Coordinates of C-alpha atoms and ligand atoms in Angstrom, one line a residue:
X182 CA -26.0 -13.3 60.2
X183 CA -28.8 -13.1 62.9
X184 CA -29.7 -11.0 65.9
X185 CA -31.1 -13.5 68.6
X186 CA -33.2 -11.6 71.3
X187 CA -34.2 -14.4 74.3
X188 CA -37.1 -13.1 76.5
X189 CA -38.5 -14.8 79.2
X190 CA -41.9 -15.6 78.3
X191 CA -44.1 -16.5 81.5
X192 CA -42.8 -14.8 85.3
X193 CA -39.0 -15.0 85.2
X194 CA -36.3 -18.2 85.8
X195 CA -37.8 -20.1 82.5
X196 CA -34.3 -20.7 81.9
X197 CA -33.0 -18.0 80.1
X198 CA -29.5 -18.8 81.5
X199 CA -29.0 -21.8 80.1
X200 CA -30.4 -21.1 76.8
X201 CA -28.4 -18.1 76.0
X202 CA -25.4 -20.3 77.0
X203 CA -26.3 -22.9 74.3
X204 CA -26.9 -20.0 71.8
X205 CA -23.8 -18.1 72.8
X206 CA -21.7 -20.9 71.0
X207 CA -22.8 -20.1 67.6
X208 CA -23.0 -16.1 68.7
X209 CA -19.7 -13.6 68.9
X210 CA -21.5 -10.8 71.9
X211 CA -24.0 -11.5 74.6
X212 CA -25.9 -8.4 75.8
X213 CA -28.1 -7.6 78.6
X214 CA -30.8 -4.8 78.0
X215 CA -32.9 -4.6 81.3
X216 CA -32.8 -5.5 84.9
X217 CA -30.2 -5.8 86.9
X218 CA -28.4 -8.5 89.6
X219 CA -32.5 -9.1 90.6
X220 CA -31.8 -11.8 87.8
X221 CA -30.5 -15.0 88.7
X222 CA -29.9 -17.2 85.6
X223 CA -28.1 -20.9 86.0
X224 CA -25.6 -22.4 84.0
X225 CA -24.7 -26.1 84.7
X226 CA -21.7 -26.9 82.4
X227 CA -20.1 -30.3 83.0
X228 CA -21.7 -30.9 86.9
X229 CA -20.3 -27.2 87.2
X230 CA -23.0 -24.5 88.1
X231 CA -22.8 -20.8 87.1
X232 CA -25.2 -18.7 88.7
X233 CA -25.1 -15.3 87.4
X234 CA -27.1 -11.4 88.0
X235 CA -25.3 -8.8 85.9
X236 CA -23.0 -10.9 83.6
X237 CA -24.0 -11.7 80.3
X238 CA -24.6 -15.4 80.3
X239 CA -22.1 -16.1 77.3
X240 CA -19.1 -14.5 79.7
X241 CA -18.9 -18.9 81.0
X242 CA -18.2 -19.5 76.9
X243 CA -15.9 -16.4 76.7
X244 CA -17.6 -14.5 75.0
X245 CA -17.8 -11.1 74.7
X246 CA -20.4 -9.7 77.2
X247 CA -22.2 -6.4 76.8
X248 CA -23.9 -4.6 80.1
X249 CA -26.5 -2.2 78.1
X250 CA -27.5 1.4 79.0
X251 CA -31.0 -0.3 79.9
X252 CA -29.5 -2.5 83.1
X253 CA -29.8 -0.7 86.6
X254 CA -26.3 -1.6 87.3
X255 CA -24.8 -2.0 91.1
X256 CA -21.2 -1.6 91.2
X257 CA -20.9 -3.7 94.6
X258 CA -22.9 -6.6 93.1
X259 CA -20.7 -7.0 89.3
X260 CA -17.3 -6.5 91.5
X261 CA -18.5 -9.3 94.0
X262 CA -19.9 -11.6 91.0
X263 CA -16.6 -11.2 89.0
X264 CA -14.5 -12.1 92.1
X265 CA -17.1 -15.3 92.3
X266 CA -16.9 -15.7 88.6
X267 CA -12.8 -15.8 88.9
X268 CA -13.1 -18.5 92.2
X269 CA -14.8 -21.0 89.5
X270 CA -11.7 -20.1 86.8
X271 CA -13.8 -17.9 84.8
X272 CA -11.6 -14.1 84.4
X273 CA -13.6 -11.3 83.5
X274 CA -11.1 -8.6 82.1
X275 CA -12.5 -5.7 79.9
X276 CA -11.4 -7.7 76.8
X277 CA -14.6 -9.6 77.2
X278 CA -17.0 -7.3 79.3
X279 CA -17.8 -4.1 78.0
X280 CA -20.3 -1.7 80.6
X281 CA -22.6 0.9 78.5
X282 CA -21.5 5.0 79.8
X283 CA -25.1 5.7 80.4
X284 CA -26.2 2.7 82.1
X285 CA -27.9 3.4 85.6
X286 CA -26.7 3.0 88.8
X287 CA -28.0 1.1 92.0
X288 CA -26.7 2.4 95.3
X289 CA -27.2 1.4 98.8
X290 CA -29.8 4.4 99.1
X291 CA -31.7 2.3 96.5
X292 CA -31.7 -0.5 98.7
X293 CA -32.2 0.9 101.9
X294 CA -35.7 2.5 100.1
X295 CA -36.4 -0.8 98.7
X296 CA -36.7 -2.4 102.0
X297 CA -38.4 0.4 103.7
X298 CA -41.1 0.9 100.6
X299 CA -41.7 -2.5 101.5
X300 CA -42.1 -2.4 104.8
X301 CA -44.5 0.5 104.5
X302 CA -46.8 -0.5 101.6
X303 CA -50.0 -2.9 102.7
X304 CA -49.3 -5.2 100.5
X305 CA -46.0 -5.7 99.7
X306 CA -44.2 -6.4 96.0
X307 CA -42.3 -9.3 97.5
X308 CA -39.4 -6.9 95.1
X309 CA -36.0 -8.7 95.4
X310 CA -34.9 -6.2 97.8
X311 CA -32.0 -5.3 95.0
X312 CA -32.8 -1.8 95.0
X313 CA -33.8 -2.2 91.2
X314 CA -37.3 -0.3 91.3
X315 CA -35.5 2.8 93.6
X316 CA -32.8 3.0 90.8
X317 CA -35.3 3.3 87.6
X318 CA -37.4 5.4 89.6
X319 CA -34.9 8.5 90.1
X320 CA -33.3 7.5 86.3
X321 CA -36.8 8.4 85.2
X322 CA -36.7 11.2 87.8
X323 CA -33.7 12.3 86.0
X324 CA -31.6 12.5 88.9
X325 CA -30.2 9.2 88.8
X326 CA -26.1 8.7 88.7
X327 CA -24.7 6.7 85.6
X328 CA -21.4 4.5 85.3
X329 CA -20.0 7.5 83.4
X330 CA -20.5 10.1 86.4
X331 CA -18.0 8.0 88.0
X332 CA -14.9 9.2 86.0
X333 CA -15.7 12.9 87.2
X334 CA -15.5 12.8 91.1
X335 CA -16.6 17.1 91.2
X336 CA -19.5 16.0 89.0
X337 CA -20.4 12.9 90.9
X338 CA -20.3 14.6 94.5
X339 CA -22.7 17.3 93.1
X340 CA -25.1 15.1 91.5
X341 CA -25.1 12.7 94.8
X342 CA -25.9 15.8 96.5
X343 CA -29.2 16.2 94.5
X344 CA -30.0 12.9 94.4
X345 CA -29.5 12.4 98.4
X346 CA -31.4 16.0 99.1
X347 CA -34.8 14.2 97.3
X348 CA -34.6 11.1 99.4
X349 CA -33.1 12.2 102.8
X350 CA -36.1 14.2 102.6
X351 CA -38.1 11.1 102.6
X352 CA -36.3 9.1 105.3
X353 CA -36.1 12.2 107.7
X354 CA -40.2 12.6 107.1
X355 CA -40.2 8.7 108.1
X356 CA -38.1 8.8 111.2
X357 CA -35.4 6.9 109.2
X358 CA -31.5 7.4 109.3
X359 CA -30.5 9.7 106.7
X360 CA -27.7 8.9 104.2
X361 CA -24.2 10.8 104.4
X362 CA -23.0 12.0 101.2
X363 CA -18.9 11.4 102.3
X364 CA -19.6 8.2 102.8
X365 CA -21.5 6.9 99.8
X366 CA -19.2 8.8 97.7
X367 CA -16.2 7.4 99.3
X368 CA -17.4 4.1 98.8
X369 CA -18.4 5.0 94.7
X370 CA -15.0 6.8 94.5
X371 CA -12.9 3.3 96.0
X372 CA -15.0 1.4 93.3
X373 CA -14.2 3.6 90.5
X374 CA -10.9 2.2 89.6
X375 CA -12.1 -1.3 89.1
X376 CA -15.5 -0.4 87.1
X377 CA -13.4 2.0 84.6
X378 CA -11.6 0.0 82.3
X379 CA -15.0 -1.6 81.3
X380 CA -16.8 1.5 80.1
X381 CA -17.4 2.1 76.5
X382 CA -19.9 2.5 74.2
X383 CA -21.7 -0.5 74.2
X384 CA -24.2 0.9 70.8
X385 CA -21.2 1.4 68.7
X386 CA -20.0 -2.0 69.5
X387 CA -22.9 -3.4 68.7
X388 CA -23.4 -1.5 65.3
X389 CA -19.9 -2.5 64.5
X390 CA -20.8 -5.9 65.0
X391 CA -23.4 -6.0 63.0
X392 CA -21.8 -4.2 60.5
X393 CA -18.6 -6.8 60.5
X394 CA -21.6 -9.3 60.3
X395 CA -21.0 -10.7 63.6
X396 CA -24.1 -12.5 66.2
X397 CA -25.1 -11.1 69.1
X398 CA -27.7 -12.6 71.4
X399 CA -30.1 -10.3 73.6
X400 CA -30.4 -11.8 76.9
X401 CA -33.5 -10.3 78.8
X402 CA -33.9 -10.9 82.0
X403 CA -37.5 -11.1 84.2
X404 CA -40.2 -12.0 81.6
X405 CA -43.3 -10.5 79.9
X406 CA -45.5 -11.0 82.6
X407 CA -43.1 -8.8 84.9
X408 CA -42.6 -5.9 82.0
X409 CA -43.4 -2.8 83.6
X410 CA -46.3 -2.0 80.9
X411 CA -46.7 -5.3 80.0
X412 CA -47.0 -7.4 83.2
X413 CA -49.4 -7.7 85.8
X414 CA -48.8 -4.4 87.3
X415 CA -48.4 -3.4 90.0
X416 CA -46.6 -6.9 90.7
X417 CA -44.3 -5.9 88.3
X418 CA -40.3 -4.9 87.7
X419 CA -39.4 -1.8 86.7
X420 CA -37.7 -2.0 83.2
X421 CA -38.9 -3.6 79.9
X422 CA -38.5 -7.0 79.3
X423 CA -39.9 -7.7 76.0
X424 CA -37.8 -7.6 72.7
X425 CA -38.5 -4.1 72.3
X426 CA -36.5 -2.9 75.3
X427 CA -33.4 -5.1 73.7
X428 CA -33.5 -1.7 71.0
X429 CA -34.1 0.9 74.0
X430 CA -32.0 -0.8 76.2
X431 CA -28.1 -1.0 74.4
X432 CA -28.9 1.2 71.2
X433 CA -29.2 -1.7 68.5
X434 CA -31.7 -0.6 66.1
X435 CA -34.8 -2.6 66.2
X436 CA -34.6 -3.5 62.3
X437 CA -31.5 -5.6 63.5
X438 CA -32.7 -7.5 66.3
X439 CA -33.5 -10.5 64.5
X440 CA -35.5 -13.6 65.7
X441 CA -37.3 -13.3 69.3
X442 CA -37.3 -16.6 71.2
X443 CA -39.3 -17.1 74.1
X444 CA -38.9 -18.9 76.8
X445 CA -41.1 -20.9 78.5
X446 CA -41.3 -23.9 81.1
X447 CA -43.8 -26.6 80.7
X448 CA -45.8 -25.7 83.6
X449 CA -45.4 -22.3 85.2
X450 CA -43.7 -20.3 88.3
X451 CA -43.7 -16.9 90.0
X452 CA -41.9 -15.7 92.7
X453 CA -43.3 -12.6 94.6
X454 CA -46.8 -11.7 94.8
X455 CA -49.7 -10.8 92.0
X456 CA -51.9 -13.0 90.6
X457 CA -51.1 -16.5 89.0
X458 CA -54.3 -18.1 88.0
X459 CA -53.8 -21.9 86.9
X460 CA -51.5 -21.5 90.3
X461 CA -51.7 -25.1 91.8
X462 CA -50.9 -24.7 96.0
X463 CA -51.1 -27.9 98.0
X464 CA -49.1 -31.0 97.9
X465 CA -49.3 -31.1 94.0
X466 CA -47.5 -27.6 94.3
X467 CA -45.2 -29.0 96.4
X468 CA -44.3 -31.8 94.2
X469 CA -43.7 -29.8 91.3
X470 CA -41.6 -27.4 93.2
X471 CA -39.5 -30.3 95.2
X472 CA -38.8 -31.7 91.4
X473 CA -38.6 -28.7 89.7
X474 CA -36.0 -27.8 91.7
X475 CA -38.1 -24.0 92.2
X476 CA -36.2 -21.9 94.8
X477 CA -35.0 -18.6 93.8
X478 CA -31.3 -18.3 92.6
X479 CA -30.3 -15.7 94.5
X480 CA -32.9 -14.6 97.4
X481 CA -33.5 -18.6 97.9
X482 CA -37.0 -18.0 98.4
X483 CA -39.9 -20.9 97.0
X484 CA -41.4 -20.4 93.8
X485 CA -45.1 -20.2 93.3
X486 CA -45.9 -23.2 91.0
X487 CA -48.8 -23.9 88.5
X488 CA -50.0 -25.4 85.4
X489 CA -48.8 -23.7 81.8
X490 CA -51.3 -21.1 80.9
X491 CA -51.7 -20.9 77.3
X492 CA -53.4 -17.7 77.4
X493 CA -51.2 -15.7 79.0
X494 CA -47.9 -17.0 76.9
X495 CA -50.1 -16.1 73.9
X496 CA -50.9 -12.7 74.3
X497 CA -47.0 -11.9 76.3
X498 CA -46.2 -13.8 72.7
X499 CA -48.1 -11.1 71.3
X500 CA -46.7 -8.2 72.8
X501 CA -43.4 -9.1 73.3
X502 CA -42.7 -10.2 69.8
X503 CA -41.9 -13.5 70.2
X504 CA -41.8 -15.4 67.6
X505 CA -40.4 -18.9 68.4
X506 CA -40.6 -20.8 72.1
X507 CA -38.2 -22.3 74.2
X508 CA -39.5 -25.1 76.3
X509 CA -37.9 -25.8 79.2
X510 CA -37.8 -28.4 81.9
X511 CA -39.4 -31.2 80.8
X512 CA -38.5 -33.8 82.7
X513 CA -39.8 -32.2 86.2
X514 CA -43.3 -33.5 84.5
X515 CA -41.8 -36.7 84.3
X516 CA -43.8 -39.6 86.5
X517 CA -47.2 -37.4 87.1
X518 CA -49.9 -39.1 86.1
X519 CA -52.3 -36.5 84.4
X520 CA -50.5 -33.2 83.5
X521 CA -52.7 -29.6 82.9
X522 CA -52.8 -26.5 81.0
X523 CA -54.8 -24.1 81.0
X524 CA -56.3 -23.0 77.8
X525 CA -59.0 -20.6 78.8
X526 CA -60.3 -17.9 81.8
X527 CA -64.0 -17.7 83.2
X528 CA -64.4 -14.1 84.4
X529 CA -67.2 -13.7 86.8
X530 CA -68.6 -17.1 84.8
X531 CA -68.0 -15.5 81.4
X532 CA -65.0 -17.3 79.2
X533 CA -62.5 -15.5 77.9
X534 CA -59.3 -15.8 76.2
X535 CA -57.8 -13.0 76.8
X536 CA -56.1 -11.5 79.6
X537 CA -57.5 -8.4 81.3
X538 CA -55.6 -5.8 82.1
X539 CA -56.5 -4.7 86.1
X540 CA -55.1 -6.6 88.6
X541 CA -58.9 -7.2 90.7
X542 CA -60.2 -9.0 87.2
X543 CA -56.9 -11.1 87.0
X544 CA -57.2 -11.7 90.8
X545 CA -61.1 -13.0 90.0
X546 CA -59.9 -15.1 86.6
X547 CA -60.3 -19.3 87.1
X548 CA -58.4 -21.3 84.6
X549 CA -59.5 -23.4 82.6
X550 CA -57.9 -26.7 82.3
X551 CA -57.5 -29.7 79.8
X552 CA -56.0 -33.0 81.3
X553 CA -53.0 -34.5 79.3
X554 CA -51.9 -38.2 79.1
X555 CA -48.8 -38.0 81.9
X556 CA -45.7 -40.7 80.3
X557 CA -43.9 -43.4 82.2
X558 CA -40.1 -43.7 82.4
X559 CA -37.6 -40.4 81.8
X560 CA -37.6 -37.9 79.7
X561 CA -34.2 -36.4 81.6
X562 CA -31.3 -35.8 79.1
X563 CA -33.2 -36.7 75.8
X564 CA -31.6 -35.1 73.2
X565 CA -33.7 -36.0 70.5
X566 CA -37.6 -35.9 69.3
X567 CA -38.3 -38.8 68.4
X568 CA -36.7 -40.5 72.0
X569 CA -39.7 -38.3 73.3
X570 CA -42.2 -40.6 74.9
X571 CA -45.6 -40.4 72.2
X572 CA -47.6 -38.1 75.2
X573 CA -44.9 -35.8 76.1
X574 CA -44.3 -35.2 72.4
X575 CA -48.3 -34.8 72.1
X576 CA -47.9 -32.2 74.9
X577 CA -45.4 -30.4 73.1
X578 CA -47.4 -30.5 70.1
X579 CA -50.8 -29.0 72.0
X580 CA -48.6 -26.3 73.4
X581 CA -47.6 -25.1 69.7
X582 CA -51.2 -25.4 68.7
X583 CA -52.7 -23.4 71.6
X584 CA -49.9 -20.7 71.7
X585 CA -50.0 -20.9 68.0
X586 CA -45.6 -20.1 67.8
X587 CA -42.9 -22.7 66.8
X588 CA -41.2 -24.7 69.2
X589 CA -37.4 -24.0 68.1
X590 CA -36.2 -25.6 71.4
X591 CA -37.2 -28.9 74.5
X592 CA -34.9 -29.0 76.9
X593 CA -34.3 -32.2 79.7
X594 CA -32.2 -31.7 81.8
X595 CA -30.4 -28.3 83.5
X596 CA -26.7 -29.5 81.5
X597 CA -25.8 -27.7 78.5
X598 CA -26.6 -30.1 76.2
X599 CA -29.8 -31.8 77.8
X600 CA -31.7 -30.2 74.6
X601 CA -33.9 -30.8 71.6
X602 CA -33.2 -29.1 68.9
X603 CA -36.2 -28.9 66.1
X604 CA -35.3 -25.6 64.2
X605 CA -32.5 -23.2 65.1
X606 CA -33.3 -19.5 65.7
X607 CA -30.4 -18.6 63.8
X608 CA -31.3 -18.1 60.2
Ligands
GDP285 P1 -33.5 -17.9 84.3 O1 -33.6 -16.8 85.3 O2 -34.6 -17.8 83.3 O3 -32.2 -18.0 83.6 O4 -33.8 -19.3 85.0 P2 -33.2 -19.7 86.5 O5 -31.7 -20.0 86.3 O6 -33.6 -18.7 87.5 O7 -34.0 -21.0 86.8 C1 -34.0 -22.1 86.0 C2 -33.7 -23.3 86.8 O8 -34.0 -24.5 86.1 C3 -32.2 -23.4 87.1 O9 -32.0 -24.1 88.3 C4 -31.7 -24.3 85.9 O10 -30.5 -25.1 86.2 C5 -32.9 -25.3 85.8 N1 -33.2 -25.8 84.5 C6 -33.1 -25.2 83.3 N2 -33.5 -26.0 82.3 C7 -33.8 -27.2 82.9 C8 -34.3 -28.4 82.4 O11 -34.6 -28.6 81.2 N3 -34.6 -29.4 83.3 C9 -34.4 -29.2 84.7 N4 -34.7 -30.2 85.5 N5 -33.9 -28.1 85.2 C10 -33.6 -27.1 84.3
IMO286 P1 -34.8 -13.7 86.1 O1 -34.1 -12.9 85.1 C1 -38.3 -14.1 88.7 C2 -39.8 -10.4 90.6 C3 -39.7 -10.3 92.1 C4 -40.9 -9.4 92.3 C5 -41.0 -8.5 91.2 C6 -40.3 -7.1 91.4 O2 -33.9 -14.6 87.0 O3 -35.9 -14.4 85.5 P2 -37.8 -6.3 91.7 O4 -36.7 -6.7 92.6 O5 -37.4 -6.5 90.2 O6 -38.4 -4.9 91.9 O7 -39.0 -7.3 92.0 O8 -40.2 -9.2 90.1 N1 -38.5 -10.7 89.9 C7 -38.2 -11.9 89.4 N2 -38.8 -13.1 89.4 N3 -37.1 -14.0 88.0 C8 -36.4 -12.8 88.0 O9 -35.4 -12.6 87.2 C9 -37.0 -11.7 88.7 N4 -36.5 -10.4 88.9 C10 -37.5 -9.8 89.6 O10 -39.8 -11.5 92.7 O11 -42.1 -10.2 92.3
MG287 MG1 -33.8 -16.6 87.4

């Protein structure tokens, strides 16, 4: 049976969520690879909404949920979204969520240098203030802590030690409080018990699984376009998004990763800075955030919203690996008159069709745009193509072309089922 990797194809919040849910019925594991509880992806089951950070989205289906060695994981933030998970009747025991030895760990130091390496920089990430980037940074820095230090109090007080010495350093040479070592390990050491029981070895589950020949779907969080080599750096996360990072990031090999689906909406958001080039501001980018529904899960803060580009989920196709798309959120283009999307770039009046890879030549690139037909009347819980009004279907149609991938998926509607199916990822 197949792997299923789903990658979010444009700047994060395509939808993700929801799609992994609706794969995780035909799928035995969920696992994350990347990111951590900077993630927000929305589940709406039945009127009932799910918005999760660190769980695997197929924990709502109960299914077994796998937190990779690739996820900067903060012990505060799973315990607090496993006591929100049980208020909405879902339990999350270690029969179904299973936490990688070797993942990372975020600690309040992480956020506390979040927030001030925002405050100090000139122009700021507009990060998620999760502590996410601090966390990768010192795991690349080799003196990061991991949810397996945290069985061994001796070890865990002596590698705190290092790791507080480097940024103390920092916050002293800043005027800033500097963090006490009893007290961030008394906290980690309270914590322990209830992270424990879900520590194992996440790769050999996975290899068993394949072996047994059970499904597991990858569920990345952030998207291309925010993958640290990938994405439009600086204004960037710090982990891998794309389909390779599913291998790096939970130890299943990449021959067994199976189909990559990526997911896209039908017009295009970022949150945060960095360039966004068929970004639409005005009332027009109000109207498609008022009925997109485009505030961030978690931080709450308003999405940036624009037209599709077609040349940037081409070459994050590319890269990624992506080999079949995910439309999402269809109906929000429901009722506008002409819709866009940006099929080409003029750089300093030259077209291209490619995106460049500094950030001032993306900051200088002007879309270019072809008008589409808009559709009267709803689109909002069609379940199947040929209920499709003729131009959204042309739309959908003109996507494929341009992008030049498969559409395996249209959804209408944030509910589990408000989906077209037109081929299954699962082969
Ligand atoms: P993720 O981070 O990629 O999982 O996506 P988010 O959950 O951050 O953002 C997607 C938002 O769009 C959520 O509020 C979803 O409930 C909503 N959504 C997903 N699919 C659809 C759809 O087809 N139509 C509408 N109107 N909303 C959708
Ligand atoms: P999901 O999985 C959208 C953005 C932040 C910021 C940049 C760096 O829900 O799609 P970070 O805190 O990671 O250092 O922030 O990345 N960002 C996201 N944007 N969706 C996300 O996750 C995001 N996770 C991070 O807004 O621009
Ligand atoms: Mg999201």
């Amino acid at each position: 049976m197949s792997n299923v990797v789903v990658i979010g194809a444009q700047w994060g919040d395509e939808g993700k969520g929801r799609i992994v849910d609706w794969l995780a019925e035909k799928a035995d594991i969920v696992a994350r690879y990347n990111g951590g509880h900077n993630a927000g992806h929305t589940l709406v089951v039945n009127g009932q909404t799910y918005k999760l950070a660190l769980l695997p989205s197929g924990i709502v289906r109960g299914k077994l949920g796998l937190i990779g060695n690739g996820v900067a994981l903060d012990p505060e933030a799973l315990l607090a979204e496993i006591d929100r998970m049980a208020a909405l009747g879902i339990r999350v025991t270690p029969e179904v969520l299973q936490i990688a030895e070797t993942a990372t760990l975020v600690l309040p130091v992480h956020r506390a240098i979040d927030s001030a390496q925002e405050r100090l920089r000139a122009k700021p990430l507009g990060t998620t203030l999760r502590g996410i980037g601090p966390a990768y940074e010192d795991k690349v820095g080799r003196r990061g802590l991991r949810v397996c230090d945290l069985a061994e109090p001796e070890l865990l007080a002596q590698k705190l030690d290092v790791l507080l010495e480097h940024h103390n350093a920092w916050f002293r040479g800043l005027g800033l409080e500097p963090f006490q070592r009893d007290q961030v390990l008394r906290g980690l050491l309270a914590i322990a018990p209830r992270i424990l029981p879900f520590v194992g070895r996440v790769w050999e589950q996975l290899d068993k699984a394949h072996s047994s020949g059970k499904r597991t779907v990858f569920e990345g969080s952030q998207a291309v376009m925010l993958d640290v080599d990938w994405g439009s750096y600086p204004y960037v996360t710090s982990s891998s998004t794309v389909a390779a990072g599913a291998a790096s990031g939970t130890g299943i090999a990449p021959s067994h990763l199976g189909q990559v689906l990526g997911v896209s909406k039908v017009y295009a958001t970022r949150v945060g800075e960095g360039p966004f080039t068929s970004e639409v501001e005005g009332t027009l980018g109000d109207v498609l955030r008022q009925r997109g529904g485009e505030y961030g899960v978690n931080t709450g803060r308003p999405r940036r919203c624009g037209w599709l580009d077609t040349v940037q989920l081409r070459q994050s196709s590319k890269v990624a690996g992506i080999n079949l798309l995910a439309l999402t959120k269809l109906d929000v283009l429901d009722g506008f008159d002409s819709i866009y999307v940006c099929v080409g770039y003029e750089l300093d009046g030259k077209r291209i069709d490619y995106m460049p890879s500094t950030n001032a030549e993306q900051q200088r690139l002007r879309p270019v745009l072809k008008r589409f037909d808009g559709w009267e009347g709803s689109t909002r819980g069609i379940r199947s193509y040929s209920d499709l009004p003729r131009e959204a279907a042309a739309l959908i149609e003109a996507i494929q072309q341009e992008v030049g991938i498969p559409v395996s998926m249209v959804t209408t509607g944030p509910e589990r089922d408000d989906a077209i199916v037109l081929r299954s990822p699962f082969t």
